[in-house]
Amino acid sequence: MAQQSRSGPVTVAIGRRPEPVHDVAVYAFTGMAPFELGVVVEVFGLARPELAGLLAAPWYGLKVCADRPGTELDAVGGFSLTARHGLDELAAADTVVVPGVPNPFGGVGAPPGRHAGGVSPELVAALRTAHERGARIVSICSGAFALAAAGLLDGHEATTHWRYAELLQQRYPSVRVNPDVLYVDNGSVLTSAGSAAGIDLCLHLVRRDHGAKVANSIARRFVVPPHRDGGQAQFIEAAIRPVEEEDDGVARSMQWALGHLSSPLTVSVLARAAQMSDRSYLRHFTARNGTSPMRWVVTQRIAASLPLLESPDGSVEEIAAAVGFESAATFRHHFGRVMRTSPTAYRRSFGRVVA
């Protein structure tokens, strides 16, 4: 049925209501890193005319929300922005995204009147209200501290940036912190790791809501893979810590081992380098490093393999032998345990392309 107006025909659908738009609210605050906010805006805030034939439901509506709408918020990098919406709109959204907190390392009362990490009581209340209504609550990077402060992560697995993982676990012991993954989906509450992992989680949300074809199309716009292998472990420094220049047998043996990673290394070999008995060496090594000698050796061999995998030269088998693994299968096993991905997947992600 069409009604005529002065500006032309207007089509009116009879007997069918338009499907409601899925509202996404993202939290903005003074001191925010703009990348995480930008990821949410890029995924959920842009018009997507190229998806017209793929979408079975309307695209998202995005609101940027703050504790006090209209207040200028300073961002990292020397610029500021103003959020038009407040926490009432955030609490009413279908999906709420917290892309960080002002100061993850700040304790309770820093700044005064806020939860640990600088999380405002108003944000905590809004998150609880949204969750009780059935909204989907999402964090990126240090935003997990806000979800934890609201009690939304209690008894659940969660993740955050690897440098904050230990602190999150200490501060909220009822949360099962997994520092190795890119994101954790608990259904209505989702957490992601460091900044770029926010892209992975946002694409995962699109995949959940609209299917793989739509998520792949967004990934192409980002020029990123629709899904990344592995987890945060591949981005963490693999070596334990530099061997301190101390004049003791354990330190000397560790320094010697770093120069002989391709040779067969056993506890007895290392103990001889330290001029100690096997039993004494095991005891002193573990007390000094908090791990066993052979686990330390494996970690150093994995660390030594990374620059080789980043180079286009050498097969996985050749690299395994060069860093001292007895076979490529053993190398793959230990690499997967330490890095949460395979040597081939790591090379694919980080290898240098030579023209």
Short mmCIF file of C-alpha atoms in Angstrom, two decimals:
data_model
loop_
_atom_site.label_atom_id
_atom_site.label_comp_id
_atom_site.label_asym_id
_atom_site.label_seq_id
_atom_site.Cartn_x
_atom_site.Cartn_y
_atom_site.Cartn_z
CA MET A 1 0.00 0.00 0.00
CA ALA A 2 1.37 3.43 -0.93
CA GLN A 3 0.37 6.82 0.43
CA GLN A 4 0.96 9.91 -1.70
CA SER A 5 2.77 12.89 -0.17
CA ARG A 6 3.94 16.18 -1.60
CA SER A 7 7.50 14.84 -1.73
CA GLY A 8 6.54 11.65 -3.55
CA PRO A 9 5.16 8.21 -2.78
CA VAL A 10 5.78 6.72 0.67
CA THR A 11 5.55 2.94 1.01
CA VAL A 12 3.92 1.72 4.22
CA ALA A 13 4.28 -1.92 5.19
CA ILE A 14 1.05 -3.49 6.47
CA GLY A 15 1.10 -6.24 9.10
CA ARG A 16 4.87 -6.29 9.64
CA ARG A 17 6.95 -4.23 12.03
CA PRO A 18 10.52 -3.35 11.06
CA GLU A 19 13.11 -5.38 12.92
CA PRO A 20 14.71 -3.32 15.73
CA VAL A 21 18.30 -2.17 15.41
CA HIS A 22 20.80 -3.82 17.76
CA ASP A 23 22.18 -0.97 19.87
CA VAL A 24 25.87 -1.05 20.82
CA ALA A 25 27.15 1.32 23.51
CA VAL A 26 30.88 1.90 24.03
CA TYR A 27 32.28 3.57 27.12
CA ALA A 28 34.60 6.58 26.75
CA PHE A 29 36.66 8.14 29.55
CA THR A 30 39.48 10.58 30.17
CA GLY A 31 42.84 8.95 29.56
CA MET A 32 41.51 6.40 27.08
CA ALA A 33 43.68 4.88 24.36
CA PRO A 34 41.91 5.78 21.09
CA PHE A 35 42.74 2.54 19.28
CA GLU A 36 40.33 0.36 21.25
CA LEU A 37 37.54 2.91 20.94
CA GLY A 38 38.29 3.22 17.22
CA VAL A 39 37.99 -0.55 16.73
CA VAL A 40 34.46 -0.53 18.17
CA VAL A 41 33.48 2.49 16.08
CA GLU A 42 34.94 0.94 12.92
CA VAL A 43 33.12 -2.37 13.37
CA PHE A 44 29.75 -1.23 14.70
CA GLY A 45 29.49 2.46 13.82
CA LEU A 46 30.13 2.61 10.07
CA ALA A 47 27.38 2.29 7.51
CA ARG A 48 27.80 -0.93 5.54
CA PRO A 49 26.11 -0.54 2.15
CA GLU A 50 28.30 -3.34 0.76
CA LEU A 51 26.50 -5.77 3.08
CA ALA A 52 23.00 -5.02 1.80
CA GLY A 53 22.57 -8.41 0.20
CA LEU A 54 24.09 -10.36 3.08
CA LEU A 55 22.27 -8.99 6.12
CA ALA A 56 19.20 -10.76 7.44
CA ALA A 57 18.81 -8.13 10.18
CA PRO A 58 19.59 -4.39 10.39
CA TRP A 59 23.14 -3.31 11.07
CA TYR A 60 24.11 -2.01 14.50
CA GLY A 61 23.40 1.39 15.98
CA LEU A 62 26.32 2.81 17.96
CA LYS A 63 26.37 5.23 20.90
CA VAL A 64 29.52 6.55 22.55
CA CYS A 65 28.74 7.00 26.24
CA ALA A 66 30.51 8.63 29.19
CA ASP A 67 29.93 9.25 32.88
CA ARG A 68 29.00 12.86 32.07
CA PRO A 69 27.86 13.39 28.46
CA GLY A 70 29.00 16.60 26.84
CA THR A 71 32.18 16.76 28.92
CA GLU A 72 35.47 16.98 27.04
CA LEU A 73 37.47 13.77 27.46
CA ASP A 74 41.22 13.83 26.93
CA ALA A 75 42.59 10.84 25.02
CA VAL A 76 46.13 9.50 24.79
CA GLY A 77 47.93 11.33 21.99
CA GLY A 78 47.03 14.93 22.81
CA PHE A 79 43.46 15.28 21.58
CA SER A 80 40.01 15.18 23.13
CA LEU A 81 36.48 14.11 22.25
CA THR A 82 33.00 14.60 23.59
CA ALA A 83 30.50 11.78 24.11
CA ARG A 84 26.90 12.68 23.38
CA HIS A 85 25.37 9.94 25.50
CA GLY A 86 25.43 9.04 29.18
CA LEU A 87 25.33 5.89 31.25
CA ASP A 88 21.54 5.62 31.07
CA GLU A 89 21.88 4.93 27.35
CA LEU A 90 24.75 2.54 28.04
CA ALA A 91 22.67 0.58 30.54
CA ALA A 92 19.83 0.33 28.00
CA ALA A 93 21.94 -0.95 25.08
CA ASP A 94 21.85 -4.48 23.68
CA THR A 95 25.66 -4.78 23.70
CA VAL A 96 27.92 -2.79 26.03
CA VAL A 97 31.66 -2.51 25.29
CA VAL A 98 34.22 -1.29 27.84
CA PRO A 99 37.46 -0.70 25.88
CA GLY A 100 39.67 -0.09 28.90
CA VAL A 101 39.90 1.51 32.33
CA PRO A 102 41.78 4.68 33.32
CA ASN A 103 44.52 3.03 35.39
CA PRO A 104 44.64 -0.77 35.76
CA PHE A 105 47.49 -0.59 38.29
CA GLY A 106 45.74 1.98 40.48
CA GLY A 107 44.39 0.66 43.78
CA VAL A 108 41.07 1.29 45.46
CA GLY A 109 40.61 4.99 46.10
CA ALA A 110 42.87 6.13 43.25
CA PRO A 111 41.34 8.48 42.24
CA PRO A 112 39.15 8.95 45.33
CA GLY A 113 35.67 7.49 45.19
CA ARG A 114 36.43 5.00 42.44
CA HIS A 115 36.97 1.27 42.31
CA ALA A 116 40.42 -0.17 41.71
CA GLY A 117 41.69 0.78 38.26
CA GLY A 118 39.82 4.08 38.32
CA VAL A 119 36.46 2.46 37.53
CA SER A 120 33.61 4.78 38.52
CA PRO A 121 30.78 3.50 40.74
CA GLU A 122 28.35 4.84 38.12
CA LEU A 123 29.87 2.62 35.43
CA VAL A 124 29.72 -0.40 37.76
CA ALA A 125 26.04 0.28 38.43
CA ALA A 126 25.30 0.71 34.71
CA LEU A 127 27.05 -2.55 33.84
CA ARG A 128 25.07 -4.42 36.47
CA THR A 129 21.81 -2.91 35.23
CA ALA A 130 22.62 -3.80 31.62
CA HIS A 131 23.58 -7.36 32.58
CA GLU A 132 20.41 -7.86 34.64
CA ARG A 133 18.36 -6.76 31.62
CA GLY A 134 20.05 -9.41 29.50
CA ALA A 135 22.49 -7.19 27.61
CA ARG A 136 25.74 -8.58 26.23
CA ILE A 137 28.74 -7.14 28.12
CA VAL A 138 32.13 -6.99 26.38
CA SER A 139 35.58 -5.83 27.44
CA ILE A 140 38.73 -5.08 25.49
CA CYS A 141 42.18 -5.13 27.09
CA SER A 142 42.02 -3.61 30.62
CA GLY A 143 38.26 -3.19 30.37
CA ALA A 144 38.05 -6.58 32.11
CA PHE A 145 38.78 -4.75 35.38
CA ALA A 146 35.48 -2.87 35.05
CA LEU A 147 33.55 -6.09 34.42
CA ALA A 148 35.29 -7.72 37.38
CA ALA A 149 34.50 -4.72 39.61
CA ALA A 150 30.83 -5.17 38.70
CA GLY A 151 31.01 -8.85 39.69
CA LEU A 152 30.21 -10.04 36.17
CA LEU A 153 33.30 -12.26 35.93
CA ASP A 154 32.92 -14.06 39.26
CA GLY A 155 33.27 -17.81 38.75
CA HIS A 156 33.95 -17.38 35.03
CA GLU A 157 36.99 -17.65 32.80
CA ALA A 158 38.18 -14.29 31.48
CA THR A 159 41.19 -12.71 29.82
CA THR A 160 42.89 -9.35 29.57
CA HIS A 161 46.18 -8.03 28.22
CA TRP A 162 48.96 -10.38 29.33
CA ARG A 163 50.73 -7.64 31.32
CA TYR A 164 47.58 -7.16 33.45
CA ALA A 165 46.63 -10.83 33.82
CA GLU A 166 48.44 -11.51 37.09
CA LEU A 167 47.08 -8.31 38.63
CA LEU A 168 43.52 -9.15 37.57
CA GLN A 169 43.86 -12.60 39.15
CA GLN A 170 45.26 -11.18 42.39
CA ARG A 171 42.66 -8.44 42.66
CA TYR A 172 39.69 -10.65 41.77
CA PRO A 173 40.55 -14.22 42.90
CA SER A 174 37.07 -15.54 42.03
CA VAL A 175 37.81 -14.90 38.33
CA ARG A 176 39.60 -17.66 36.38
CA VAL A 177 42.08 -15.58 34.39
CA ASN A 178 43.42 -17.18 31.21
CA PRO A 179 46.37 -15.07 30.00
CA ASP A 180 47.00 -17.09 26.83
CA VAL A 181 43.88 -16.64 24.69
CA LEU A 182 42.79 -13.78 22.44
CA TYR A 183 39.26 -13.71 23.82
CA VAL A 184 36.82 -15.63 26.01
CA ASP A 185 33.13 -16.01 25.15
CA ASN A 186 30.95 -16.83 28.15
CA GLY A 187 27.73 -16.16 26.24
CA SER A 188 26.49 -12.86 27.65
CA VAL A 189 29.88 -11.75 29.03
CA LEU A 190 32.94 -11.66 26.76
CA THR A 191 36.51 -10.49 27.40
CA SER A 192 39.45 -9.95 25.06
CA ALA A 193 43.18 -9.56 25.43
CA GLY A 194 45.38 -6.66 24.29
CA SER A 195 44.25 -3.90 21.96
CA ALA A 196 44.35 -5.75 18.62
CA ALA A 197 42.54 -8.71 20.17
CA GLY A 198 39.58 -6.35 20.35
CA ILE A 199 39.35 -6.70 16.58
CA ASP A 200 39.19 -10.48 16.95
CA LEU A 201 36.42 -10.26 19.53
CA CYS A 202 34.39 -7.68 17.60
CA LEU A 203 34.59 -9.85 14.48
CA HIS A 204 33.50 -12.80 16.63
CA LEU A 205 30.43 -10.83 17.73
CA VAL A 206 29.58 -10.00 14.11
CA ARG A 207 30.02 -13.68 13.24
CA ARG A 208 27.64 -14.65 16.04
CA ASP A 209 25.05 -12.08 15.00
CA HIS A 210 25.26 -12.12 11.20
CA GLY A 211 27.27 -15.17 10.14
CA ALA A 212 30.72 -15.87 8.73
CA LYS A 213 30.23 -14.19 5.34
CA VAL A 214 29.44 -10.85 6.94
CA ALA A 215 32.30 -11.15 9.45
CA ASN A 216 34.70 -12.02 6.62
CA SER A 217 33.59 -8.95 4.70
CA ILE A 218 34.30 -6.72 7.70
CA ALA A 219 37.69 -8.40 8.13
CA ARG A 220 38.54 -7.57 4.52
CA ARG A 221 37.72 -3.91 5.21
CA PHE A 222 40.10 -4.06 8.17
CA VAL A 223 42.67 -5.93 6.04
CA VAL A 224 43.00 -8.56 8.80
CA PRO A 225 42.36 -12.31 8.84
CA PRO A 226 38.78 -13.24 9.87
CA HIS A 227 40.24 -15.51 12.56
CA ARG A 228 43.74 -15.66 14.01
CA ASP A 229 45.44 -18.84 15.18
CA GLY A 230 46.93 -19.09 18.63
CA GLY A 231 46.72 -16.71 21.56
CA GLN A 232 48.61 -14.04 23.45
CA ALA A 233 51.51 -16.35 24.23
CA GLN A 234 52.96 -15.75 20.78
CA PHE A 235 53.24 -12.01 21.54
CA ILE A 236 54.93 -12.37 24.95
CA GLU A 237 58.69 -12.37 25.35
CA ALA A 238 59.51 -16.06 25.23
CA ALA A 239 62.86 -16.02 26.99
CA ILE A 240 62.64 -16.16 30.78
CA ARG A 241 65.03 -13.41 31.80
CA PRO A 242 68.56 -12.51 30.84
CA VAL A 243 71.14 -14.43 32.80
CA GLU A 244 72.62 -12.07 35.34
CA GLU A 245 76.37 -11.82 35.33
CA GLU A 246 76.85 -13.49 38.68
CA ASP A 247 79.86 -15.56 39.64
CA ASP A 248 77.97 -18.68 40.70
CA GLY A 249 77.77 -22.11 39.14
CA VAL A 250 74.12 -21.97 38.10
CA ALA A 251 74.51 -18.60 36.36
CA ARG A 252 77.65 -19.79 34.56
CA SER A 253 75.89 -22.96 33.41
CA MET A 254 72.93 -20.98 32.06
CA GLN A 255 75.21 -18.61 30.17
CA TRP A 256 77.10 -21.61 28.76
CA ALA A 257 73.83 -23.33 27.76
CA LEU A 258 72.67 -20.29 25.78
CA GLY A 259 75.73 -20.71 23.58
CA HIS A 260 75.18 -24.46 23.13
CA LEU A 261 71.41 -24.78 22.56
CA SER A 262 71.96 -26.92 19.48
CA SER A 263 73.93 -29.48 21.52
CA PRO A 264 72.36 -32.26 23.61
CA LEU A 265 71.65 -30.71 27.02
CA THR A 266 70.74 -32.71 30.11
CA VAL A 267 70.73 -31.98 33.82
CA SER A 268 74.05 -33.83 34.11
CA VAL A 269 75.61 -31.76 31.31
CA LEU A 270 74.45 -28.50 32.93
CA ALA A 271 75.55 -29.66 36.39
CA ARG A 272 79.04 -30.39 35.05
CA ALA A 273 79.17 -26.89 33.54
CA ALA A 274 78.27 -25.54 36.99
CA GLN A 275 80.77 -27.86 38.70
CA MET A 276 78.02 -29.22 40.92
CA SER A 277 76.40 -32.59 41.57
CA ASP A 278 73.15 -33.31 39.76
CA ARG A 279 71.07 -33.20 42.96
CA SER A 280 72.63 -29.98 44.21
CA TYR A 281 72.30 -28.37 40.78
CA LEU A 282 68.59 -29.21 40.53
CA ARG A 283 67.94 -27.73 43.96
CA HIS A 284 69.89 -24.51 43.35
CA PHE A 285 68.58 -24.03 39.80
CA THR A 286 64.93 -24.35 40.84
CA ALA A 287 65.42 -22.02 43.82
CA ARG A 288 67.06 -19.42 41.58
CA ASN A 289 64.71 -19.57 38.58
CA GLY A 290 61.43 -21.00 39.81
CA THR A 291 61.46 -23.68 37.12
CA SER A 292 63.37 -26.85 36.27
CA PRO A 293 66.57 -26.82 34.19
CA MET A 294 65.06 -28.73 31.26
CA ARG A 295 61.92 -26.61 31.14
CA TRP A 296 64.17 -23.55 31.04
CA VAL A 297 66.21 -25.10 28.20
CA VAL A 298 63.04 -25.81 26.18
CA THR A 299 61.86 -22.22 26.64
CA GLN A 300 65.22 -20.84 25.51
CA ARG A 301 65.18 -23.10 22.45
CA ILE A 302 61.69 -21.87 21.55
CA ALA A 303 62.89 -18.28 21.98
CA ALA A 304 65.88 -18.99 19.72
CA SER A 305 63.58 -20.43 17.06
CA LEU A 306 61.43 -17.30 16.73
CA PRO A 307 63.84 -15.14 14.67
CA LEU A 308 64.54 -18.18 12.49
CA LEU A 309 60.82 -18.67 11.84
CA GLU A 310 60.48 -14.96 11.08
CA SER A 311 63.11 -15.40 8.36
CA PRO A 312 62.10 -17.03 5.05
CA ASP A 313 65.13 -19.32 5.20
CA GLY A 314 65.04 -22.88 6.48
CA SER A 315 62.30 -25.45 6.92
CA VAL A 316 60.64 -26.21 10.25
CA GLU A 317 62.70 -29.41 10.39
CA GLU A 318 65.95 -27.49 9.87
CA ILE A 319 65.02 -24.89 12.47
CA ALA A 320 64.12 -27.62 14.97
CA ALA A 321 67.57 -29.15 14.56
CA ALA A 322 69.33 -25.77 14.68
CA VAL A 323 67.92 -24.96 18.13
CA GLY A 324 68.52 -28.42 19.56
CA PHE A 325 65.25 -30.36 19.31
CA GLU A 326 65.73 -34.01 18.46
CA SER A 327 62.90 -33.97 15.89
CA ALA A 328 60.42 -31.63 14.21
CA ALA A 329 57.60 -33.44 16.03
CA THR A 330 59.18 -32.67 19.40
CA PHE A 331 59.70 -29.05 18.34
CA ARG A 332 56.05 -28.71 17.29
CA HIS A 333 54.87 -30.25 20.57
CA HIS A 334 56.86 -27.90 22.78
CA PHE A 335 56.23 -24.88 20.53
CA GLY A 336 52.48 -25.44 20.77
CA ARG A 337 52.64 -25.79 24.55
CA VAL A 338 54.65 -22.58 25.02
CA MET A 339 53.29 -20.38 22.20
CA ARG A 340 49.73 -21.72 21.85
CA THR A 341 50.16 -21.96 18.09
CA SER A 342 52.21 -24.01 15.64
CA PRO A 343 55.60 -23.06 14.13
CA THR A 344 53.96 -22.89 10.69
CA ALA A 345 51.16 -20.60 11.91
CA TYR A 346 53.71 -18.39 13.69
CA ARG A 347 55.79 -18.11 10.51
CA ARG A 348 52.66 -17.28 8.53
CA SER A 349 51.80 -14.44 10.93
CA PHE A 350 55.27 -13.02 11.59
CA GLY A 351 57.51 -14.13 8.73
CA ARG A 352 59.10 -11.47 6.59
CA VAL A 353 58.04 -11.52 2.97
CA VAL A 354 61.03 -11.16 0.66
CA ALA A 355 60.40 -9.84 -2.84
#
